[in-house]
Amino acid sequence: MTGPTLHIHGTIISTYSRIVQTVAEEAGISWTITATPAGSPENRQRHPFRKVPTVTIDGLNLYESVAICQYIDNAHNDGALQPDDPATRAEMDRWVSVANNYLFPVAEHGLLMPRLAHRVLKTPLRSDVIEAALPQIAEHLGIVCQRVEESPYFAGSEFSLADIFVYCILRPVQMTSEGDNLIGQLLPLRHWLNKVGKRPSLVATRWESENEL
Ligand SMILES: N[C@@H](CCC(=O)N[C@@H](CS)C(=O)NCC(=O)O)C(=O)O
Protein backbone atom coordinates (compact mmCIF):
# COMPACT_ATOMS: atom_id res chain seq x y z
CA MET A 1 0.00 0.00 0.00
CA THR A 2 1.19 3.56 -0.68
CA GLY A 3 0.31 7.04 0.56
CA PRO A 4 -0.70 8.11 4.03
CA THR A 5 -1.44 5.93 7.02
CA LEU A 6 -4.77 6.10 8.77
CA HIS A 7 -4.36 6.00 12.57
CA ILE A 8 -7.53 4.72 14.20
CA HIS A 9 -8.34 5.05 17.90
CA GLY A 10 -11.13 2.79 19.00
CA THR A 11 -12.12 -0.55 20.39
CA ILE A 12 -10.52 -3.37 18.41
CA ILE A 13 -13.72 -5.39 18.07
CA SER A 14 -16.02 -2.61 16.98
CA THR A 15 -18.53 -2.30 14.18
CA TYR A 16 -17.59 1.29 13.39
CA SER A 17 -13.84 0.66 13.60
CA ARG A 18 -14.40 -2.08 11.02
CA ILE A 19 -16.37 0.26 8.77
CA VAL A 20 -13.52 2.77 8.74
CA GLN A 21 -10.90 0.01 8.27
CA THR A 22 -12.86 -1.38 5.32
CA VAL A 23 -13.00 1.98 3.56
CA ALA A 24 -9.25 2.37 4.11
CA GLU A 25 -8.71 -1.08 2.55
CA GLU A 26 -10.90 -0.12 -0.43
CA ALA A 27 -8.80 3.04 -0.87
CA GLY A 28 -5.51 1.13 -0.58
CA ILE A 29 -4.50 3.01 2.56
CA SER A 30 -2.62 1.29 5.36
CA TRP A 31 -4.09 1.64 8.83
CA THR A 32 -3.18 1.09 12.46
CA ILE A 33 -5.50 0.84 15.42
CA THR A 34 -4.77 1.86 19.00
CA ALA A 35 -7.09 0.33 21.58
CA THR A 36 -9.02 3.27 23.04
CA PRO A 37 -12.18 2.71 25.10
CA ALA A 38 -15.04 5.06 24.25
CA GLY A 39 -15.36 6.35 27.81
CA SER A 40 -11.64 6.90 28.44
CA PRO A 41 -10.32 10.39 29.29
CA GLU A 42 -8.15 10.26 26.14
CA ASN A 43 -11.18 9.60 23.98
CA ARG A 44 -13.05 12.46 25.55
CA GLN A 45 -10.38 14.75 24.10
CA ARG A 46 -10.73 13.13 20.69
CA HIS A 47 -14.53 12.76 20.54
CA PRO A 48 -16.69 15.10 22.65
CA PHE A 49 -19.63 12.69 22.43
CA ARG A 50 -17.41 9.80 23.63
CA LYS A 51 -17.84 7.39 20.77
CA VAL A 52 -15.26 5.41 18.82
CA PRO A 53 -13.58 5.36 16.40
CA THR A 54 -11.71 8.59 15.90
CA VAL A 55 -8.90 8.88 13.38
CA THR A 56 -5.87 10.90 12.39
CA ILE A 57 -5.05 11.16 8.70
CA ASP A 58 -3.28 13.80 6.58
CA GLY A 59 -2.74 15.83 9.77
CA LEU A 60 -6.51 15.92 10.43
CA ASN A 61 -8.25 14.62 13.53
CA LEU A 62 -11.67 13.34 12.50
CA TYR A 63 -14.59 11.76 14.31
CA GLU A 64 -17.96 10.34 13.16
CA SER A 65 -17.70 7.44 10.75
CA VAL A 66 -19.65 9.01 7.89
CA ALA A 67 -17.32 12.02 7.86
CA ILE A 68 -14.26 9.77 8.14
CA CYS A 69 -15.35 7.40 5.38
CA GLN A 70 -16.34 10.16 2.99
CA TYR A 71 -13.05 11.96 3.61
CA ILE A 72 -10.98 8.85 2.89
CA ASP A 73 -13.01 8.03 -0.22
CA ASN A 74 -12.94 11.62 -1.53
CA ALA A 75 -9.31 12.37 -0.72
CA HIS A 76 -7.75 8.99 -1.52
CA ASN A 77 -10.10 6.88 -3.66
CA ASP A 78 -11.51 9.26 -6.30
CA GLY A 79 -14.88 8.94 -4.58
CA ALA A 80 -15.23 5.43 -5.99
CA LEU A 81 -17.52 4.36 -3.13
CA GLN A 82 -19.99 7.21 -3.69
CA PRO A 83 -22.16 7.40 -6.82
CA ASP A 84 -21.97 10.61 -8.89
CA ASP A 85 -25.61 10.58 -9.98
CA PRO A 86 -27.65 12.58 -7.41
CA ALA A 87 -30.54 10.11 -7.26
CA THR A 88 -28.21 7.15 -6.78
CA ARG A 89 -26.24 9.13 -4.19
CA ALA A 90 -29.49 9.82 -2.32
CA GLU A 91 -30.21 6.08 -2.34
CA MET A 92 -26.78 5.43 -0.84
CA ASP A 93 -27.25 8.15 1.78
CA ARG A 94 -30.65 6.73 2.68
CA TRP A 95 -29.20 3.28 3.46
CA VAL A 96 -26.23 4.68 5.39
CA SER A 97 -28.75 6.60 7.52
CA VAL A 98 -30.96 3.55 7.93
CA ALA A 99 -27.94 1.53 9.04
CA ASN A 100 -26.78 4.14 11.56
CA ASN A 101 -30.12 5.31 12.93
CA TYR A 102 -32.21 2.13 12.96
CA LEU A 103 -30.26 -1.10 12.32
CA PHE A 104 -27.30 -0.40 14.61
CA PRO A 105 -29.00 0.95 17.76
CA VAL A 106 -31.60 -1.81 17.92
CA ALA A 107 -29.14 -4.64 17.18
CA GLU A 108 -26.43 -3.19 19.45
CA HIS A 109 -28.56 -2.61 22.54
CA GLY A 110 -31.10 -5.37 22.01
CA LEU A 111 -28.85 -8.25 20.97
CA LEU A 112 -25.10 -7.67 20.70
CA MET A 113 -24.39 -5.87 23.99
CA PRO A 114 -26.44 -8.33 26.07
CA ARG A 115 -24.57 -11.25 24.42
CA LEU A 116 -21.18 -9.54 24.83
CA ALA A 117 -21.81 -8.66 28.49
CA HIS A 118 -22.76 -12.26 29.16
CA ARG A 119 -19.73 -13.72 27.35
CA VAL A 120 -17.06 -11.25 28.49
CA LEU A 121 -18.28 -9.90 31.84
CA LYS A 122 -20.03 -13.16 32.77
CA THR A 123 -23.14 -11.27 33.80
CA PRO A 124 -26.42 -13.22 33.53
CA LEU A 125 -27.74 -13.29 29.96
CA ARG A 126 -30.50 -10.68 29.61
CA SER A 127 -32.80 -12.95 27.59
CA ASP A 128 -35.67 -10.58 28.38
CA VAL A 129 -33.87 -7.72 26.60
CA ILE A 130 -33.08 -9.96 23.60
CA GLU A 131 -36.62 -11.35 23.38
CA ALA A 132 -38.03 -7.82 23.47
CA ALA A 133 -35.74 -6.65 20.65
CA LEU A 134 -36.10 -9.62 18.29
CA PRO A 135 -39.42 -8.60 16.65
CA GLN A 136 -37.97 -5.22 15.69
CA ILE A 137 -34.70 -6.77 14.53
CA ALA A 138 -36.72 -9.23 12.40
CA GLU A 139 -38.70 -6.35 10.92
CA HIS A 140 -35.49 -4.46 10.08
CA LEU A 141 -33.93 -7.52 8.46
CA GLY A 142 -37.05 -8.01 6.36
CA ILE A 143 -36.85 -4.44 5.05
CA VAL A 144 -33.16 -4.80 4.23
CA CYS A 145 -33.84 -8.14 2.54
CA GLN A 146 -36.40 -6.50 0.24
CA ARG A 147 -33.71 -4.08 -0.93
CA VAL A 148 -31.23 -6.82 -1.84
CA GLU A 149 -33.97 -8.70 -3.66
CA GLU A 150 -34.51 -5.73 -5.96
CA SER A 151 -30.90 -4.55 -6.31
CA PRO A 152 -27.43 -6.17 -6.21
CA TYR A 153 -26.15 -3.45 -3.90
CA PHE A 154 -27.85 -0.89 -1.66
CA ALA A 155 -27.27 2.12 -3.90
CA GLY A 156 -27.99 0.16 -7.10
CA SER A 157 -25.66 -1.69 -9.44
CA GLU A 158 -22.39 -0.63 -7.78
CA PHE A 159 -20.85 -1.41 -4.38
CA SER A 160 -20.84 1.75 -2.22
CA LEU A 161 -20.39 3.07 1.32
CA ALA A 162 -23.94 1.91 2.06
CA ASP A 163 -22.94 -1.72 1.57
CA ILE A 164 -20.01 -1.31 3.95
CA PHE A 165 -22.18 0.23 6.70
CA VAL A 166 -24.96 -2.34 6.32
CA TYR A 167 -22.59 -5.33 6.10
CA CYS A 168 -20.47 -4.35 9.11
CA ILE A 169 -23.63 -3.84 11.20
CA LEU A 170 -25.42 -7.01 10.10
CA ARG A 171 -22.47 -9.41 10.19
CA PRO A 172 -22.21 -9.36 14.03
CA VAL A 173 -25.98 -9.92 14.15
CA GLN A 174 -25.50 -12.99 11.95
CA MET A 175 -22.80 -14.23 14.35
CA THR A 176 -25.39 -14.66 17.11
CA SER A 177 -27.66 -17.71 17.16
CA GLU A 178 -30.78 -15.50 17.13
CA GLY A 179 -29.53 -13.39 14.22
CA ASP A 180 -28.34 -16.42 12.27
CA ASN A 181 -31.77 -17.99 12.67
CA LEU A 182 -33.54 -14.85 11.42
CA ILE A 183 -31.16 -14.31 8.51
CA GLY A 184 -31.36 -18.03 7.63
CA GLN A 185 -35.04 -17.46 6.83
CA LEU A 186 -34.18 -14.56 4.49
CA LEU A 187 -32.23 -16.25 1.72
CA PRO A 188 -31.61 -13.18 -0.48
CA LEU A 189 -30.10 -11.41 2.52
CA ARG A 190 -28.00 -14.43 3.45
CA HIS A 191 -26.69 -14.64 -0.13
CA TRP A 192 -25.94 -10.92 -0.15
CA LEU A 193 -23.97 -11.22 3.11
CA ASN A 194 -22.02 -14.17 1.66
CA LYS A 195 -21.27 -12.28 -1.56
CA VAL A 196 -20.22 -9.01 0.06
CA GLY A 197 -18.28 -10.77 2.82
CA LYS A 198 -15.95 -12.23 0.16
CA ARG A 199 -14.82 -8.79 -0.94
CA PRO A 200 -11.06 -8.45 -0.16
CA SER A 201 -11.59 -5.33 1.98
CA LEU A 202 -14.07 -7.20 4.19
CA VAL A 203 -11.93 -10.34 4.32
CA ALA A 204 -8.98 -8.16 5.44
CA THR A 205 -10.99 -6.62 8.29
CA ARG A 206 -12.61 -9.78 9.65
CA TRP A 207 -12.61 -10.13 13.41
CA GLU A 208 -10.60 -13.04 14.75
CA SER A 209 -13.77 -14.52 16.20
CA GLU A 210 -15.25 -14.55 12.69
CA ASN A 211 -12.28 -16.39 11.22
CA GLU A 212 -12.78 -19.06 13.86
CA LEU A 213 -16.40 -19.70 12.82
N1 LIG B 1 -22.13 8.02 15.30
C1 LIG B 1 -20.91 7.30 15.64
C2 LIG B 1 -21.28 5.97 16.26
C3 LIG B 1 -20.08 5.21 16.73
C4 LIG B 1 -20.45 4.18 17.80
O1 LIG B 1 -21.61 4.07 18.24
N2 LIG B 1 -19.44 3.45 18.23
C5 LIG B 1 -19.62 2.50 19.29
C6 LIG B 1 -18.67 1.33 19.11
S1 LIG B 1 -18.99 0.40 17.65
C7 LIG B 1 -19.32 3.17 20.61
O2 LIG B 1 -18.60 4.15 20.66
N3 LIG B 1 -19.87 2.62 21.69
C8 LIG B 1 -19.58 3.07 23.02
C9 LIG B 1 -20.68 3.86 23.64
O3 LIG B 1 -21.72 4.09 22.98
O4 LIG B 1 -20.49 4.24 24.78
C10 LIG B 1 -20.07 7.11 14.39
O5 LIG B 1 -20.64 7.03 13.32
O6 LIG B 1 -18.84 7.05 14.47
mmCIF file of C-alpha atoms and ligand atoms in Angstrom:
data_model
loop_
_atom_site.group_PDB
_atom_site.id
_atom_site.type_symbol
_atom_site.label_atom_id
_atom_site.label_comp_id
_atom_site.label_asym_id
_atom_site.label_seq_id
_atom_site.Cartn_x
_atom_site.Cartn_y
_atom_site.Cartn_z
ATOM 1 C CA MET A 1 0.000 0.000 0.000
ATOM 2 C CA THR A 2 1.188 3.557 -0.681
ATOM 3 C CA GLY A 3 0.312 7.039 0.561
ATOM 4 C CA PRO A 4 -0.698 8.109 4.025
ATOM 5 C CA THR A 5 -1.444 5.930 7.017
ATOM 6 C CA LEU A 6 -4.771 6.095 8.772
ATOM 7 C CA HIS A 7 -4.357 5.999 12.572
ATOM 8 C CA ILE A 8 -7.533 4.716 14.202
ATOM 9 C CA HIS A 9 -8.338 5.046 17.903
ATOM 10 C CA GLY A 10 -11.134 2.786 19.005
ATOM 11 C CA THR A 11 -12.121 -0.549 20.386
ATOM 12 C CA ILE A 12 -10.519 -3.368 18.414
ATOM 13 C CA ILE A 13 -13.723 -5.393 18.067
ATOM 14 C CA SER A 14 -16.017 -2.607 16.976
ATOM 15 C CA THR A 15 -18.530 -2.300 14.176
ATOM 16 C CA TYR A 16 -17.587 1.286 13.393
ATOM 17 C CA SER A 17 -13.839 0.657 13.604
ATOM 18 C CA ARG A 18 -14.399 -2.078 11.019
ATOM 19 C CA ILE A 19 -16.375 0.263 8.769
ATOM 20 C CA VAL A 20 -13.518 2.766 8.741
ATOM 21 C CA GLN A 21 -10.903 0.014 8.272
ATOM 22 C CA THR A 22 -12.855 -1.384 5.316
ATOM 23 C CA VAL A 23 -13.003 1.979 3.562
ATOM 24 C CA ALA A 24 -9.245 2.366 4.106
ATOM 25 C CA GLU A 25 -8.711 -1.083 2.548
ATOM 26 C CA GLU A 26 -10.897 -0.117 -0.432
ATOM 27 C CA ALA A 27 -8.799 3.043 -0.869
ATOM 28 C CA GLY A 28 -5.509 1.132 -0.579
ATOM 29 C CA ILE A 29 -4.499 3.014 2.562
ATOM 30 C CA SER A 30 -2.617 1.292 5.358
ATOM 31 C CA TRP A 31 -4.089 1.642 8.827
ATOM 32 C CA THR A 32 -3.178 1.094 12.459
ATOM 33 C CA ILE A 33 -5.498 0.836 15.421
ATOM 34 C CA THR A 34 -4.766 1.862 18.997
ATOM 35 C CA ALA A 35 -7.092 0.335 21.577
ATOM 36 C CA THR A 36 -9.020 3.266 23.045
ATOM 37 C CA PRO A 37 -12.176 2.712 25.103
ATOM 38 C CA ALA A 38 -15.042 5.061 24.248
ATOM 39 C CA GLY A 39 -15.364 6.353 27.810
ATOM 40 C CA SER A 40 -11.639 6.896 28.444
ATOM 41 C CA PRO A 41 -10.321 10.388 29.291
ATOM 42 C CA GLU A 42 -8.154 10.257 26.142
ATOM 43 C CA ASN A 43 -11.185 9.601 23.978
ATOM 44 C CA ARG A 44 -13.050 12.465 25.546
ATOM 45 C CA GLN A 45 -10.381 14.750 24.101
ATOM 46 C CA ARG A 46 -10.730 13.128 20.691
ATOM 47 C CA HIS A 47 -14.534 12.759 20.540
ATOM 48 C CA PRO A 48 -16.688 15.104 22.653
ATOM 49 C CA PHE A 49 -19.629 12.688 22.429
ATOM 50 C CA ARG A 50 -17.406 9.805 23.635
ATOM 51 C CA LYS A 51 -17.840 7.387 20.768
ATOM 52 C CA VAL A 52 -15.264 5.410 18.823
ATOM 53 C CA PRO A 53 -13.583 5.360 16.396
ATOM 54 C CA THR A 54 -11.714 8.591 15.901
ATOM 55 C CA VAL A 55 -8.904 8.883 13.376
ATOM 56 C CA THR A 56 -5.874 10.898 12.391
ATOM 57 C CA ILE A 57 -5.048 11.162 8.695
ATOM 58 C CA ASP A 58 -3.279 13.797 6.582
ATOM 59 C CA GLY A 59 -2.741 15.826 9.769
ATOM 60 C CA LEU A 60 -6.508 15.923 10.428
ATOM 61 C CA ASN A 61 -8.252 14.624 13.534
ATOM 62 C CA LEU A 62 -11.671 13.340 12.500
ATOM 63 C CA TYR A 63 -14.591 11.756 14.310
ATOM 64 C CA GLU A 64 -17.958 10.340 13.158
ATOM 65 C CA SER A 65 -17.703 7.443 10.750
ATOM 66 C CA VAL A 66 -19.652 9.011 7.890
ATOM 67 C CA ALA A 67 -17.323 12.018 7.861
ATOM 68 C CA ILE A 68 -14.257 9.775 8.143
ATOM 69 C CA CYS A 69 -15.352 7.396 5.378
ATOM 70 C CA GLN A 70 -16.340 10.160 2.993
ATOM 71 C CA TYR A 71 -13.046 11.956 3.613
ATOM 72 C CA ILE A 72 -10.984 8.847 2.886
ATOM 73 C CA ASP A 73 -13.005 8.033 -0.225
ATOM 74 C CA ASN A 74 -12.938 11.618 -1.530
ATOM 75 C CA ALA A 75 -9.307 12.368 -0.725
ATOM 76 C CA HIS A 76 -7.746 8.988 -1.522
ATOM 77 C CA ASN A 77 -10.099 6.876 -3.658
ATOM 78 C CA ASP A 78 -11.512 9.262 -6.298
ATOM 79 C CA GLY A 79 -14.882 8.945 -4.578
ATOM 80 C CA ALA A 80 -15.229 5.431 -5.990
ATOM 81 C CA LEU A 81 -17.518 4.356 -3.129
ATOM 82 C CA GLN A 82 -19.987 7.213 -3.691
ATOM 83 C CA PRO A 83 -22.159 7.401 -6.823
ATOM 84 C CA ASP A 84 -21.972 10.612 -8.891
ATOM 85 C CA ASP A 85 -25.610 10.578 -9.984
ATOM 86 C CA PRO A 86 -27.649 12.577 -7.411
ATOM 87 C CA ALA A 87 -30.542 10.114 -7.259
ATOM 88 C CA THR A 88 -28.207 7.147 -6.780
ATOM 89 C CA ARG A 89 -26.238 9.132 -4.192
ATOM 90 C CA ALA A 90 -29.487 9.819 -2.319
ATOM 91 C CA GLU A 91 -30.211 6.078 -2.338
ATOM 92 C CA MET A 92 -26.777 5.432 -0.839
ATOM 93 C CA ASP A 93 -27.252 8.152 1.781
ATOM 94 C CA ARG A 94 -30.651 6.729 2.685
ATOM 95 C CA TRP A 95 -29.201 3.285 3.465
ATOM 96 C CA VAL A 96 -26.229 4.678 5.391
ATOM 97 C CA SER A 97 -28.754 6.603 7.520
ATOM 98 C CA VAL A 98 -30.957 3.552 7.934
ATOM 99 C CA ALA A 99 -27.936 1.526 9.041
ATOM 100 C CA ASN A 100 -26.778 4.142 11.556
ATOM 101 C CA ASN A 101 -30.117 5.308 12.931
ATOM 102 C CA TYR A 102 -32.213 2.128 12.961
ATOM 103 C CA LEU A 103 -30.264 -1.100 12.321
ATOM 104 C CA PHE A 104 -27.298 -0.402 14.606
ATOM 105 C CA PRO A 105 -29.003 0.954 17.765
ATOM 106 C CA VAL A 106 -31.599 -1.813 17.925
ATOM 107 C CA ALA A 107 -29.137 -4.636 17.179
ATOM 108 C CA GLU A 108 -26.431 -3.195 19.455
ATOM 109 C CA HIS A 109 -28.556 -2.615 22.542
ATOM 110 C CA GLY A 110 -31.099 -5.370 22.011
ATOM 111 C CA LEU A 111 -28.846 -8.254 20.970
ATOM 112 C CA LEU A 112 -25.104 -7.670 20.700
ATOM 113 C CA MET A 113 -24.386 -5.874 23.987
ATOM 114 C CA PRO A 114 -26.441 -8.330 26.068
ATOM 115 C CA ARG A 115 -24.574 -11.254 24.424
ATOM 116 C CA LEU A 116 -21.179 -9.539 24.835
ATOM 117 C CA ALA A 117 -21.806 -8.664 28.489
ATOM 118 C CA HIS A 118 -22.755 -12.262 29.156
ATOM 119 C CA ARG A 119 -19.732 -13.720 27.346
ATOM 120 C CA VAL A 120 -17.060 -11.254 28.491
ATOM 121 C CA LEU A 121 -18.277 -9.896 31.837
ATOM 122 C CA LYS A 122 -20.026 -13.160 32.771
ATOM 123 C CA THR A 123 -23.140 -11.271 33.805
ATOM 124 C CA PRO A 124 -26.423 -13.219 33.534
ATOM 125 C CA LEU A 125 -27.744 -13.292 29.959
ATOM 126 C CA ARG A 126 -30.501 -10.685 29.614
ATOM 127 C CA SER A 127 -32.805 -12.948 27.594
ATOM 128 C CA ASP A 128 -35.667 -10.581 28.376
ATOM 129 C CA VAL A 129 -33.870 -7.719 26.595
ATOM 130 C CA ILE A 130 -33.077 -9.958 23.601
ATOM 131 C CA GLU A 131 -36.616 -11.347 23.384
ATOM 132 C CA ALA A 132 -38.032 -7.823 23.469
ATOM 133 C CA ALA A 133 -35.742 -6.650 20.651
ATOM 134 C CA LEU A 134 -36.100 -9.625 18.293
ATOM 135 C CA PRO A 135 -39.416 -8.601 16.647
ATOM 136 C CA GLN A 136 -37.966 -5.224 15.687
ATOM 137 C CA ILE A 137 -34.697 -6.773 14.529
ATOM 138 C CA ALA A 138 -36.716 -9.230 12.404
ATOM 139 C CA GLU A 139 -38.698 -6.350 10.924
ATOM 140 C CA HIS A 140 -35.490 -4.457 10.084
ATOM 141 C CA LEU A 141 -33.928 -7.524 8.465
ATOM 142 C CA GLY A 142 -37.053 -8.010 6.355
ATOM 143 C CA ILE A 143 -36.848 -4.439 5.049
ATOM 144 C CA VAL A 144 -33.164 -4.795 4.226
ATOM 145 C CA CYS A 145 -33.838 -8.139 2.538
ATOM 146 C CA GLN A 146 -36.402 -6.503 0.236
ATOM 147 C CA ARG A 147 -33.711 -4.079 -0.934
ATOM 148 C CA VAL A 148 -31.230 -6.817 -1.837
ATOM 149 C CA GLU A 149 -33.973 -8.696 -3.664
ATOM 150 C CA GLU A 150 -34.508 -5.725 -5.962
ATOM 151 C CA SER A 151 -30.900 -4.552 -6.312
ATOM 152 C CA PRO A 152 -27.429 -6.175 -6.213
ATOM 153 C CA TYR A 153 -26.146 -3.447 -3.897
ATOM 154 C CA PHE A 154 -27.845 -0.892 -1.657
ATOM 155 C CA ALA A 155 -27.270 2.123 -3.903
ATOM 156 C CA GLY A 156 -27.990 0.158 -7.096
ATOM 157 C CA SER A 157 -25.659 -1.694 -9.438
ATOM 158 C CA GLU A 158 -22.387 -0.630 -7.776
ATOM 159 C CA PHE A 159 -20.855 -1.414 -4.376
ATOM 160 C CA SER A 160 -20.840 1.750 -2.215
ATOM 161 C CA LEU A 161 -20.387 3.065 1.323
ATOM 162 C CA ALA A 162 -23.939 1.911 2.061
ATOM 163 C CA ASP A 163 -22.943 -1.725 1.572
ATOM 164 C CA ILE A 164 -20.006 -1.312 3.953
ATOM 165 C CA PHE A 165 -22.176 0.227 6.697
ATOM 166 C CA VAL A 166 -24.963 -2.344 6.325
ATOM 167 C CA TYR A 167 -22.594 -5.334 6.103
ATOM 168 C CA CYS A 168 -20.475 -4.345 9.114
ATOM 169 C CA ILE A 169 -23.629 -3.841 11.201
ATOM 170 C CA LEU A 170 -25.422 -7.012 10.097
ATOM 171 C CA ARG A 171 -22.469 -9.414 10.187
ATOM 172 C CA PRO A 172 -22.209 -9.362 14.026
ATOM 173 C CA VAL A 173 -25.978 -9.921 14.147
ATOM 174 C CA GLN A 174 -25.502 -12.987 11.947
ATOM 175 C CA MET A 175 -22.803 -14.226 14.346
ATOM 176 C CA THR A 176 -25.395 -14.662 17.111
ATOM 177 C CA SER A 177 -27.663 -17.711 17.158
ATOM 178 C CA GLU A 178 -30.777 -15.500 17.127
ATOM 179 C CA GLY A 179 -29.527 -13.390 14.221
ATOM 180 C CA ASP A 180 -28.337 -16.415 12.273
ATOM 181 C CA ASN A 181 -31.767 -17.988 12.673
ATOM 182 C CA LEU A 182 -33.542 -14.853 11.424
ATOM 183 C CA ILE A 183 -31.163 -14.313 8.506
ATOM 184 C CA GLY A 184 -31.362 -18.026 7.635
ATOM 185 C CA GLN A 185 -35.037 -17.455 6.832
ATOM 186 C CA LEU A 186 -34.183 -14.564 4.494
ATOM 187 C CA LEU A 187 -32.227 -16.249 1.722
ATOM 188 C CA PRO A 188 -31.614 -13.175 -0.480
ATOM 189 C CA LEU A 189 -30.099 -11.409 2.521
ATOM 190 C CA ARG A 190 -28.001 -14.433 3.447
ATOM 191 C CA HIS A 191 -26.693 -14.639 -0.132
ATOM 192 C CA TRP A 192 -25.939 -10.917 -0.146
ATOM 193 C CA LEU A 193 -23.970 -11.224 3.107
ATOM 194 C CA ASN A 194 -22.018 -14.173 1.664
ATOM 195 C CA LYS A 195 -21.274 -12.285 -1.561
ATOM 196 C CA VAL A 196 -20.216 -9.006 0.055
ATOM 197 C CA GLY A 197 -18.275 -10.770 2.819
ATOM 198 C CA LYS A 198 -15.945 -12.234 0.164
ATOM 199 C CA ARG A 199 -14.818 -8.795 -0.940
ATOM 200 C CA PRO A 200 -11.059 -8.450 -0.160
ATOM 201 C CA SER A 201 -11.593 -5.326 1.981
ATOM 202 C CA LEU A 202 -14.066 -7.200 4.187
ATOM 203 C CA VAL A 203 -11.931 -10.338 4.323
ATOM 204 C CA ALA A 204 -8.977 -8.165 5.443
ATOM 205 C CA THR A 205 -10.989 -6.619 8.291
ATOM 206 C CA ARG A 206 -12.610 -9.780 9.647
ATOM 207 C CA TRP A 207 -12.613 -10.132 13.406
ATOM 208 C CA GLU A 208 -10.596 -13.043 14.754
ATOM 209 C CA SER A 209 -13.771 -14.517 16.203
ATOM 210 C CA GLU A 210 -15.248 -14.552 12.691
ATOM 211 C CA ASN A 211 -12.282 -16.385 11.221
ATOM 212 C CA GLU A 212 -12.776 -19.064 13.858
ATOM 213 C CA LEU A 213 -16.398 -19.696 12.816
HETATM 214 N N1 LIG B 1 -22.127 8.017 15.302
HETATM 215 C C1 LIG B 1 -20.909 7.295 15.636
HETATM 216 C C2 LIG B 1 -21.282 5.968 16.258
HETATM 217 C C3 LIG B 1 -20.082 5.207 16.726
HETATM 218 C C4 LIG B 1 -20.455 4.177 17.797
HETATM 219 O O1 LIG B 1 -21.608 4.068 18.239
HETATM 220 N N2 LIG B 1 -19.438 3.450 18.231
HETATM 221 C C5 LIG B 1 -19.624 2.497 19.287
HETATM 222 C C6 LIG B 1 -18.665 1.329 19.107
HETATM 223 S S1 LIG B 1 -18.994 0.396 17.653
HETATM 224 C C7 LIG B 1 -19.317 3.174 20.608
HETATM 225 O O2 LIG B 1 -18.596 4.145 20.658
HETATM 226 N N3 LIG B 1 -19.870 2.620 21.694
HETATM 227 C C8 LIG B 1 -19.577 3.070 23.018
HETATM 228 C C9 LIG B 1 -20.679 3.856 23.637
HETATM 229 O O3 LIG B 1 -21.718 4.090 22.983
HETATM 230 O O4 LIG B 1 -20.493 4.238 24.780
HETATM 231 C C10 LIG B 1 -20.068 7.108 14.386
HETATM 232 O O5 LIG B 1 -20.641 7.033 13.316
HETATM 233 O O6 LIG B 1 -18.840 7.052 14.470
#
